[in-house]
Protein backbone atom coordinates (compact mmCIF):
# COMPACT_ATOMS: atom_id res chain seq x y z
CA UNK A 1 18.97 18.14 -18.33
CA UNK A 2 18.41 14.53 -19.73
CA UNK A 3 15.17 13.53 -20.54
CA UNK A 4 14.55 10.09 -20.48
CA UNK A 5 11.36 7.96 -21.78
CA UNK A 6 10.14 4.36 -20.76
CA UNK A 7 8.64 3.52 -23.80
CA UNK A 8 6.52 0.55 -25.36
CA UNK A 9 5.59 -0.89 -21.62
CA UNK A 10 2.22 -1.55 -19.74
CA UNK A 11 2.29 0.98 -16.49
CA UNK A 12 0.69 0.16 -13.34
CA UNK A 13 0.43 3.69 -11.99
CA UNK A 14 -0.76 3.10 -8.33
CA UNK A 15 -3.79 5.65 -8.85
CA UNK A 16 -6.48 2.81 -8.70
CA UNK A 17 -6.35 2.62 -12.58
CA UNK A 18 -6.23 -0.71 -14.40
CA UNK A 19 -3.02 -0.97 -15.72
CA UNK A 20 -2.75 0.10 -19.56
CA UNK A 21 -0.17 0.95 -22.41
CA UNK A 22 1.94 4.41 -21.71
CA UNK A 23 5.48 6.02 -21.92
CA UNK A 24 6.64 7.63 -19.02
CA UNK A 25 8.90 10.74 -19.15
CA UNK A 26 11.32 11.51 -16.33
CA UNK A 27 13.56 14.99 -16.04
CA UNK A 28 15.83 15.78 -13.04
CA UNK A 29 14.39 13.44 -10.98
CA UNK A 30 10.88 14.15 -11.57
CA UNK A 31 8.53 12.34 -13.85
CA UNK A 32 7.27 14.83 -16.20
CA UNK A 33 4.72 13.56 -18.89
CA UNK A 34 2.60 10.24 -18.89
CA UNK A 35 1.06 9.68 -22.35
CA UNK A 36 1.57 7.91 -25.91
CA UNK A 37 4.03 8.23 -28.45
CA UNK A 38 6.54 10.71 -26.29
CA UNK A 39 10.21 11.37 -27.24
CA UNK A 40 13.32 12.45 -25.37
CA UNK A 41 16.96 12.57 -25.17
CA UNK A 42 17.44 8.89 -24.34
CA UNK A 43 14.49 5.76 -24.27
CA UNK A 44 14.46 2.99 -22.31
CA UNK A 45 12.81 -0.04 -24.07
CA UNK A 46 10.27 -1.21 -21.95
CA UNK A 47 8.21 -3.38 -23.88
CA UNK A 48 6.94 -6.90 -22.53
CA UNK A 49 7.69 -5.03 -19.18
CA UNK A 50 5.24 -3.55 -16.66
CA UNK A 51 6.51 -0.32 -15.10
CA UNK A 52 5.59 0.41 -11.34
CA UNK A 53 6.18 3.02 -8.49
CA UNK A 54 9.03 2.66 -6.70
CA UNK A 55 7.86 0.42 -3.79
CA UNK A 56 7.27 0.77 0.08
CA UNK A 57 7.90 -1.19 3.09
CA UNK A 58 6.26 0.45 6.11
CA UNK A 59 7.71 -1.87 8.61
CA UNK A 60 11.36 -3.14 8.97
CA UNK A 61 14.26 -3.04 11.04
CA UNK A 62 17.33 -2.58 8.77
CA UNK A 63 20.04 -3.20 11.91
CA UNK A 64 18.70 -6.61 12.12
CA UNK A 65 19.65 -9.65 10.42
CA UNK A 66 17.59 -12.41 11.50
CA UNK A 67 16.97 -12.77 15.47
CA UNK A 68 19.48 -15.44 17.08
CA UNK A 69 19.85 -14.74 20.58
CA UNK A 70 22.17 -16.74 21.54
CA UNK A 71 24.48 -15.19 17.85
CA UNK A 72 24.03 -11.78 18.93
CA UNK A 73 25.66 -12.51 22.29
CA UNK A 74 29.00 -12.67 20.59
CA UNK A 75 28.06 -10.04 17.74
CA UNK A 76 30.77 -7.00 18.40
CA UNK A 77 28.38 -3.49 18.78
CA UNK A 78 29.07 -1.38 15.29
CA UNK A 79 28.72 -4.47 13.27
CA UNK A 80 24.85 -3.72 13.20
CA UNK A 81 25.78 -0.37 11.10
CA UNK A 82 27.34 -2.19 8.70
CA UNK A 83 24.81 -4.60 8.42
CA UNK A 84 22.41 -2.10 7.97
CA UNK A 85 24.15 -0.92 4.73
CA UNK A 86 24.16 -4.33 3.02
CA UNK A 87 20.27 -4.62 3.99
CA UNK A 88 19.57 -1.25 2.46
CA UNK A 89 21.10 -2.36 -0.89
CA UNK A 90 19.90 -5.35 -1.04
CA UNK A 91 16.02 -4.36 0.08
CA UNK A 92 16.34 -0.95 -2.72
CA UNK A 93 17.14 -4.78 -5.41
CA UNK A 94 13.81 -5.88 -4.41
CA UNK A 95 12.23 -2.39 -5.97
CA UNK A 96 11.18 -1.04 -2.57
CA UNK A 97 12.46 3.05 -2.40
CA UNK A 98 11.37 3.94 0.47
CA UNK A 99 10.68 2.13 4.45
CA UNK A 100 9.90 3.12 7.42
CA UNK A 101 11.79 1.14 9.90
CA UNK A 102 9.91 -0.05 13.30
CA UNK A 103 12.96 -0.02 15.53
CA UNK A 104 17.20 0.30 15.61
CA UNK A 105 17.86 2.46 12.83
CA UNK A 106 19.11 5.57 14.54
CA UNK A 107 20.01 9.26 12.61
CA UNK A 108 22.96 8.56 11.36
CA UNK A 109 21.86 5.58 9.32
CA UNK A 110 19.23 7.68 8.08
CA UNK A 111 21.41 10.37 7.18
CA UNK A 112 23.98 8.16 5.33
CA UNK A 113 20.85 7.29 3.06
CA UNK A 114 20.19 10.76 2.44
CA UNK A 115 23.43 12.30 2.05
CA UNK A 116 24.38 8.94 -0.52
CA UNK A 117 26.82 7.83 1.23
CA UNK A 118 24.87 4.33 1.28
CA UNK A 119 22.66 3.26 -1.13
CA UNK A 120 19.33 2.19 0.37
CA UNK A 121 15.60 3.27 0.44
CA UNK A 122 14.66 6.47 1.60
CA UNK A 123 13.89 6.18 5.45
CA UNK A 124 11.31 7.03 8.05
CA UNK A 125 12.49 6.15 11.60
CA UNK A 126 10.85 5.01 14.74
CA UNK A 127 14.48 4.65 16.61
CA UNK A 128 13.20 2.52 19.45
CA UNK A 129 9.78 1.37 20.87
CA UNK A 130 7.79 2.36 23.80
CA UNK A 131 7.39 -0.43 25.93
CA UNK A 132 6.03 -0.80 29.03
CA UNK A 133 8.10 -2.48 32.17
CA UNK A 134 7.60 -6.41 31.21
CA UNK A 135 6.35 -5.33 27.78
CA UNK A 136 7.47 -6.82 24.67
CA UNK A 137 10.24 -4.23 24.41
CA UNK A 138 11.83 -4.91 27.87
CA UNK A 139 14.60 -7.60 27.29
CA UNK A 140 14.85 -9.02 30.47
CA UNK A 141 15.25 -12.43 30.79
CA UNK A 142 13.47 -15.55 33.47
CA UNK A 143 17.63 -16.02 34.10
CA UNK A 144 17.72 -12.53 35.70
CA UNK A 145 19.42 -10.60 33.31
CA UNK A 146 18.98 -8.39 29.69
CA UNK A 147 19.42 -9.63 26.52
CA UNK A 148 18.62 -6.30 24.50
CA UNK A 149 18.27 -6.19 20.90
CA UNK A 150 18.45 -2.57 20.89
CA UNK A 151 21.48 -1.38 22.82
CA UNK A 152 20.94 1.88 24.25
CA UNK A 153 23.42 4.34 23.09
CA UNK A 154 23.39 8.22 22.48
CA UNK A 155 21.64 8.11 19.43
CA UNK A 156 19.22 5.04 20.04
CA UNK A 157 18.00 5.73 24.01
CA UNK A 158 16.57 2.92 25.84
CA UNK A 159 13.06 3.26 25.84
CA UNK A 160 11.29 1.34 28.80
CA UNK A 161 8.99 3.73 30.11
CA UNK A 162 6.03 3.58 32.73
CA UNK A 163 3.16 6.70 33.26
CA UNK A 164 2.37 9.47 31.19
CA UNK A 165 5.40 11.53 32.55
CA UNK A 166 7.92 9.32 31.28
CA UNK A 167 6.08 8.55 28.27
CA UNK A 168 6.09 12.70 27.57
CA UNK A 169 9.63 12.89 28.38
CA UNK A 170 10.80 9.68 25.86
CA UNK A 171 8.61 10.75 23.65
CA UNK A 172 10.48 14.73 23.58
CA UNK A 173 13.83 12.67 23.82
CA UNK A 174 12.85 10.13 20.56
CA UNK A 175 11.81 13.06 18.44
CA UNK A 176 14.83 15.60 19.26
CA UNK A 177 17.11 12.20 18.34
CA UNK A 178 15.51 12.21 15.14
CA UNK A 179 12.30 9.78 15.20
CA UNK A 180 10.06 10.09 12.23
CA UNK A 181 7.68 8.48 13.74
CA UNK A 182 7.18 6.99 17.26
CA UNK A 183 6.36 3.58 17.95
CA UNK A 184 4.91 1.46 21.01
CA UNK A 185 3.67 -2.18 22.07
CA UNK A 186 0.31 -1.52 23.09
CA UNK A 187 0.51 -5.31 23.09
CA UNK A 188 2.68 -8.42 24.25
CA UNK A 189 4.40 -10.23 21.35
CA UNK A 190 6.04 -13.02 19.94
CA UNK A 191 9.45 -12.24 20.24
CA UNK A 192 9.64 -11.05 23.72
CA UNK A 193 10.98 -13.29 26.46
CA UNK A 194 7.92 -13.09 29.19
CA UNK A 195 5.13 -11.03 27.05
CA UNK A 196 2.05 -12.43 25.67
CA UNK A 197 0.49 -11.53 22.75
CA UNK A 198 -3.23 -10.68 23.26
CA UNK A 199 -2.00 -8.83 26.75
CA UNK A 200 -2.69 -4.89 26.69
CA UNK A 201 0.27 -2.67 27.71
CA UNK A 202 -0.01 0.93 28.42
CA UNK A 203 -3.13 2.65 29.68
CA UNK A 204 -5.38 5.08 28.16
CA UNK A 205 -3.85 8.12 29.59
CA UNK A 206 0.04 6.94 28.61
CA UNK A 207 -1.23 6.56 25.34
CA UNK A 208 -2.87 9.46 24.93
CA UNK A 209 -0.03 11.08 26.26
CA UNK A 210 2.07 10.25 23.19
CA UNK A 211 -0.13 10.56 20.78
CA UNK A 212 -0.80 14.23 21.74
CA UNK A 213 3.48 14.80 22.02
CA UNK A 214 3.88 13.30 18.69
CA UNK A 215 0.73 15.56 16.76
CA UNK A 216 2.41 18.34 18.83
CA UNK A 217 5.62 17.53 16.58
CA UNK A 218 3.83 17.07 13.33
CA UNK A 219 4.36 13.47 13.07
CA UNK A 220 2.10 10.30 13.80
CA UNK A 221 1.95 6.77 16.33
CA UNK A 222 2.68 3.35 14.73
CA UNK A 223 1.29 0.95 17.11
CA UNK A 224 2.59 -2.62 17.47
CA UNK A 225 -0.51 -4.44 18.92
CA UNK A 226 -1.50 -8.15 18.67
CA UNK A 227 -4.26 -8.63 20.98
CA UNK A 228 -7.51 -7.38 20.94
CA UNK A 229 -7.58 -5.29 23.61
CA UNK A 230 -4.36 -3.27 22.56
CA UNK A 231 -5.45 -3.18 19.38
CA UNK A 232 -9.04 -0.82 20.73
CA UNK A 233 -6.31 0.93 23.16
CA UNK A 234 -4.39 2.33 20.50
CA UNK A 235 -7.03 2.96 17.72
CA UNK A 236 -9.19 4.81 20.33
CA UNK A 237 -6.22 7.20 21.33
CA UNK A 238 -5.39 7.99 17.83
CA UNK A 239 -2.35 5.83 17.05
CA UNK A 240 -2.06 6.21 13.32
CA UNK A 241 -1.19 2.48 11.83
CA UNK A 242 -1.81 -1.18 14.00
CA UNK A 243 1.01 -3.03 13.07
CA UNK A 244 0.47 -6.64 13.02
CA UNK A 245 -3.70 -6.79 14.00
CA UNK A 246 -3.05 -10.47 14.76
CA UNK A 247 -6.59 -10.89 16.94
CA UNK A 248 -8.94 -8.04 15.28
CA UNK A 249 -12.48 -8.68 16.60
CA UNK A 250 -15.28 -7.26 14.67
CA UNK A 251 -15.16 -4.08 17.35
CA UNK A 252 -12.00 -3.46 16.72
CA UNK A 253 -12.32 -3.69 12.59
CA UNK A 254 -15.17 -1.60 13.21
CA UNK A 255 -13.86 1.54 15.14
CA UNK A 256 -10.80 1.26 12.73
CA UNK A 257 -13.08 1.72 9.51
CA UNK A 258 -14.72 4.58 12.25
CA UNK A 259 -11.31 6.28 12.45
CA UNK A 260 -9.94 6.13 9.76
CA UNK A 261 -6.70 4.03 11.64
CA UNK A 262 -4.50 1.83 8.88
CA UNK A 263 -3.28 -1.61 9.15
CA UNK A 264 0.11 -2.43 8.20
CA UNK A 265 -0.22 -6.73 8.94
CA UNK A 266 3.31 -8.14 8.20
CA UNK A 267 2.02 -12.05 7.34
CA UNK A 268 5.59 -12.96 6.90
CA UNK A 269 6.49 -11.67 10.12
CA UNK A 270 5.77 -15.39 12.30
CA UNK A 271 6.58 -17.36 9.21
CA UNK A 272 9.58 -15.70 9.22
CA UNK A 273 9.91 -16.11 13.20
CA UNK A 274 9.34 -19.77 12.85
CA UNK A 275 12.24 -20.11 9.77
CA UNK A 276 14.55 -18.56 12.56
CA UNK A 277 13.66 -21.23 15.13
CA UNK A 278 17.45 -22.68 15.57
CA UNK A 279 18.17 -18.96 17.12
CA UNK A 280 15.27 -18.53 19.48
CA UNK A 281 13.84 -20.02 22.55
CA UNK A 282 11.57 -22.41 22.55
CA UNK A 283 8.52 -20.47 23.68
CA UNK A 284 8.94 -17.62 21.63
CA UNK A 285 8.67 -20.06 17.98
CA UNK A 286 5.70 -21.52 20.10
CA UNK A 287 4.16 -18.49 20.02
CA UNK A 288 5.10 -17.69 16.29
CA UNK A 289 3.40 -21.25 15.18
CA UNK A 290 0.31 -20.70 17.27
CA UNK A 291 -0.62 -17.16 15.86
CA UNK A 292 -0.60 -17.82 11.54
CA UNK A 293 -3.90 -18.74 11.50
CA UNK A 294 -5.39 -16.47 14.08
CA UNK A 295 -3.53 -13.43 12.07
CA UNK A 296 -4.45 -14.74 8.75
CA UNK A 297 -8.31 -14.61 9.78
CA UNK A 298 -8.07 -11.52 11.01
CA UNK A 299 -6.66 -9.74 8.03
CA UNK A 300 -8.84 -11.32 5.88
CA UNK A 301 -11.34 -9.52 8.14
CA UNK A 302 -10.14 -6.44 7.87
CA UNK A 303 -9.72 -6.60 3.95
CA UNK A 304 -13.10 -7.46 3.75
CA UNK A 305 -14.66 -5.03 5.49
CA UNK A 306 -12.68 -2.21 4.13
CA UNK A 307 -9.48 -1.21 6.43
CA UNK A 308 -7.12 0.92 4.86
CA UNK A 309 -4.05 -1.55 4.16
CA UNK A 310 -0.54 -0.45 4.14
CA UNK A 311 2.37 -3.35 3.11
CA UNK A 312 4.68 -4.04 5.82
CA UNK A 313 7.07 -7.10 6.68
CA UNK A 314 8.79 -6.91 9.55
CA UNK A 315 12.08 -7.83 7.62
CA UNK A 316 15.01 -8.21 9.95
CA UNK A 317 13.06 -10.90 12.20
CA UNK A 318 14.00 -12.86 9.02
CA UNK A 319 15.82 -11.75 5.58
CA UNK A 320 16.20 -8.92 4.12
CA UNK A 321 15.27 -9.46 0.39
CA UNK A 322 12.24 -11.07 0.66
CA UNK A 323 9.76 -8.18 1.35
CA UNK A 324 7.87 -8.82 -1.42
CA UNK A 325 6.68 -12.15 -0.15
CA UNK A 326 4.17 -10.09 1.32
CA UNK A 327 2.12 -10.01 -1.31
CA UNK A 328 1.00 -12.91 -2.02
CA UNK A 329 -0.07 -13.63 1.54
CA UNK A 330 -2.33 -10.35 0.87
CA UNK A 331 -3.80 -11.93 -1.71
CA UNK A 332 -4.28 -15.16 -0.03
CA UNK A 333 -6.53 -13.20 2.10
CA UNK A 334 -8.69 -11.66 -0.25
CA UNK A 335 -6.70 -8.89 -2.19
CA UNK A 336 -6.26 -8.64 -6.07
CA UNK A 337 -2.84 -8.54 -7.00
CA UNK A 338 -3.93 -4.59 -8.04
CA UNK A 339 -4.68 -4.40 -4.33
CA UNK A 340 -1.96 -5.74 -3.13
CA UNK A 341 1.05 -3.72 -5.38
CA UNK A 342 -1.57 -0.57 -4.21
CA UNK A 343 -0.87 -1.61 -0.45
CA UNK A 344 2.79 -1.24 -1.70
CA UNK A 345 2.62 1.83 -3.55
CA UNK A 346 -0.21 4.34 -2.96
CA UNK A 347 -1.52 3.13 -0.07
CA UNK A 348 1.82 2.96 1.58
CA UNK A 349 2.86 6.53 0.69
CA UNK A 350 -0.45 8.08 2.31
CA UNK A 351 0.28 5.88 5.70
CA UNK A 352 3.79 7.50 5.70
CA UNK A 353 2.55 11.28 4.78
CA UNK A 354 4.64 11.14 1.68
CA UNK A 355 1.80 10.73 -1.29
CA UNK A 356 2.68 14.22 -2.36
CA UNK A 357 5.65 12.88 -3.97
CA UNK A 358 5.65 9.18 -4.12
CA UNK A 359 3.33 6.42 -4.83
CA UNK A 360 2.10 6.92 -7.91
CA UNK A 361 3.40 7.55 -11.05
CA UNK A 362 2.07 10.61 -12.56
CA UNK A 363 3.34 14.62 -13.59
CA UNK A 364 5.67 16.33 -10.56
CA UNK A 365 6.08 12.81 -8.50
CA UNK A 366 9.43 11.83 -7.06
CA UNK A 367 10.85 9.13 -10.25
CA UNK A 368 11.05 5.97 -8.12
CA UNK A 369 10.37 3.71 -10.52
CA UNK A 370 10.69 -0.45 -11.13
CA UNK A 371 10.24 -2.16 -14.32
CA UNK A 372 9.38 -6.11 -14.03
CA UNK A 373 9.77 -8.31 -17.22
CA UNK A 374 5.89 -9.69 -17.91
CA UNK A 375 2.61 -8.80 -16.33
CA UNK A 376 3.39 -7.91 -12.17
CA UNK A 377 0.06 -8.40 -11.48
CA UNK A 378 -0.27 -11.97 -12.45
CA UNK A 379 3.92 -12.87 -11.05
CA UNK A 380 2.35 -11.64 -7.29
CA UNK A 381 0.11 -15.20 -6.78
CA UNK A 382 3.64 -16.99 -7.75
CA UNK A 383 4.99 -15.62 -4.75
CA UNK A 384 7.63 -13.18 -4.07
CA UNK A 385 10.66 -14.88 -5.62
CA UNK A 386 9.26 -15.11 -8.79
CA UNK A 387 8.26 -11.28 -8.95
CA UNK A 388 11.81 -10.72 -7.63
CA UNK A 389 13.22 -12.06 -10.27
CA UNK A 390 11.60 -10.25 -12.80
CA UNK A 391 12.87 -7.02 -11.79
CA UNK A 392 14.69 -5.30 -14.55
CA UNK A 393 15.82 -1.75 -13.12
CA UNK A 394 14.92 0.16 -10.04
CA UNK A 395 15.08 3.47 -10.59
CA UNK A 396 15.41 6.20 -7.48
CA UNK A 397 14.96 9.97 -8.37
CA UNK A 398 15.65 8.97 -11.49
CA UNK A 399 18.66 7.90 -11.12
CA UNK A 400 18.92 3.71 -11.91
CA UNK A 401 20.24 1.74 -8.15
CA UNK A 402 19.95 -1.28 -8.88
């Protein structure tokens, strides 16, 4: 077995450390030693360079290209598949390893990353979201007919649901089709044709009733909820991670930090809504333009006061590629750049259950790995295109992707 050695470079290890001089060793996938002055069969010359974790998005949808309603009318079925593939690739460029997609990834894309058949992050999949009848997953239109983004088909059901006995039953189908994790709109949102935003959907009892299905299955709830009283629906049933948090209220930051329930905020998500605003219905970028500063208040809220913080994006409402514009807007509201790449790294990896083997970069972990020409830290404020193009390698299992 090779053993190969970053050498000469400053390592941001995603422990909480300040970043400092080390080499990093990596053997069959694994990294094996973190120190000074170590030696192998081959050495990668990292100096000038920072060396990261591989990275995390916990919220994307790789089927999606942008959302263009009127586009995907006359998009033939299967080309979202392929699609999917030349997102993967081009998100695993960006130095992010590993995602957990919100919605329209099905098994088989998630088992074409696994078995290498396509190159891409590794994958945690919600399928399809919960959504209440009139929610902001039901597709129906004021015309008096269904636009879905998510076609139902047999791996990817349909998953409008009303009650706790169909939520049970979805939830049982999601999770024998493969979900990771299982997602819901406890909320309206933006880009839903007759949903509003700070609406609640679901009562107490339908979401307890799939919170309890998915802890019976050993995985967790990813909330999408926007207004307030969503938000305190789904944090006091147990959902796991509030995606989005665009009206957080000082209650609802509070029972979070009480707990322990993660935010995953996707900023870019209604700047990238608003880019898109050739494809979508008036009222929809309305609501896009109307919620940036409401959403940026609120996470600077939550930062303050201490919520756990997870990096999402929401890429697929607009390009994939730029996921690491994200991190700037965290530090706009009150992050470090340290902070932020931890939201990204760390942080991410204990949201998705996985920081026994990713996240950080230290003995026995996973060797996902990017290298960035300069100082990352300091590249974040510049946005994410300059960070982008800093990357140097990307570096999956050991094995270099990109």
């Amino acid at each position: 077995m090779t053993r190969t050695v970053f050498t000469g470079g400053t390592l941001f290890d995603g422990t909480g450390a300040a970043a400092a001089d080390a080499d990093v060793a990596i053997e069959d996938g694994r990294i094996v030693e973190v120190g000074h002055g170590l030696d192998g069969d081959e050495s990668i010359d990292a100096s000038g360079h920072t060396l990261l974790p591989g990275m995390f998005d916990c919220h994307v949808h790789v089927v999606l290209s942008g959302v263009n309603l009127l586009r995907d009318l006359s998009t033939p079925f299967s080309l979202q598949f392929y699609e999917a593939a030349a997102n993967l690739r081009t998100t695993l460029a960006t130095g992010i390893t590993t995602v957990r997609d919100a919605g329209g990834a099905d098994l088989g894309i998630a088992e074409a990353v696994r078995r290498g058949l396509v190159p891409g992050p590794r994958m945690q999949i919600a399928i399809n979201m919960l959504s209440q009848t009139g929610g902001h997953g039901d597709d129906w239109m004021p015309c008096g007919t269904t636009v879905t983004t998510f076609v139902p088909h047999p791996g990817r059901p349909g998953s409008v649901v009303d009650g706790p006995a169909e939520v049970r039953r979805k939830v049982r189908e999601l999770i024998r089709d493969g979900a990771d994790v299982i997602k819901v709109a406890t909320s309206g949102g933006v880009l839903s044709p007759t949903s509003k935003p700070k609406h609640a959907h679901f009562r107490d009892d339908e979401v307890a009733e799939m919170v309890a299905e998915a802890t019976a299955a050993g995985i967790h709830v990813m909330a999408h909820a926007q207004g307030t009283e969503g938000i305190l629906t789904a944090v006091r049933n147990g959902i796991r991670s509030i995606e989005h948090g665009i009206f957080l209220t000082d209650e609802a930051i509070g029972l979070m930090l009480e707990r322990g329930t993660w935010l995953v905020p996707t900023l870019v998500a209604p700047r990238m809504a608003i880019a898109a605003a050739d494809g979508l219905p008036t009222s929809m970028v309305d609501k896009a333009k109307s919620m940036i500063t409401q959403h940026t208040e609120s996470v600077r809220a939550a930062i303050a006061a201490g919520v756990r913080i997870a990096m999402g994006t929401d890429s697929g409402v607009g390009p994939h590629g730029d996921n690491l514009d994200e991190l700037a807007l965290l530090v706009e509201c009150g992050m470090t750049p340290a902070q932020a790449l931890h939201a990204a790294t760390r942080s991410a990896a204990e949201l998705m259950s996985l920081d026994q083997e990713l996240g950080t970069v230290e003995p026995g972990k996973r060797a996902d790995l990017v290298l960035v020409e300069g100082d990352a830290e300091a590249l974040i404020p510049q946005g994410g295109a300059a960070l982008r193009a800093a990357i140097r390698g990307v570096w999956q299992d050991g094995t270099r992707v990109a």
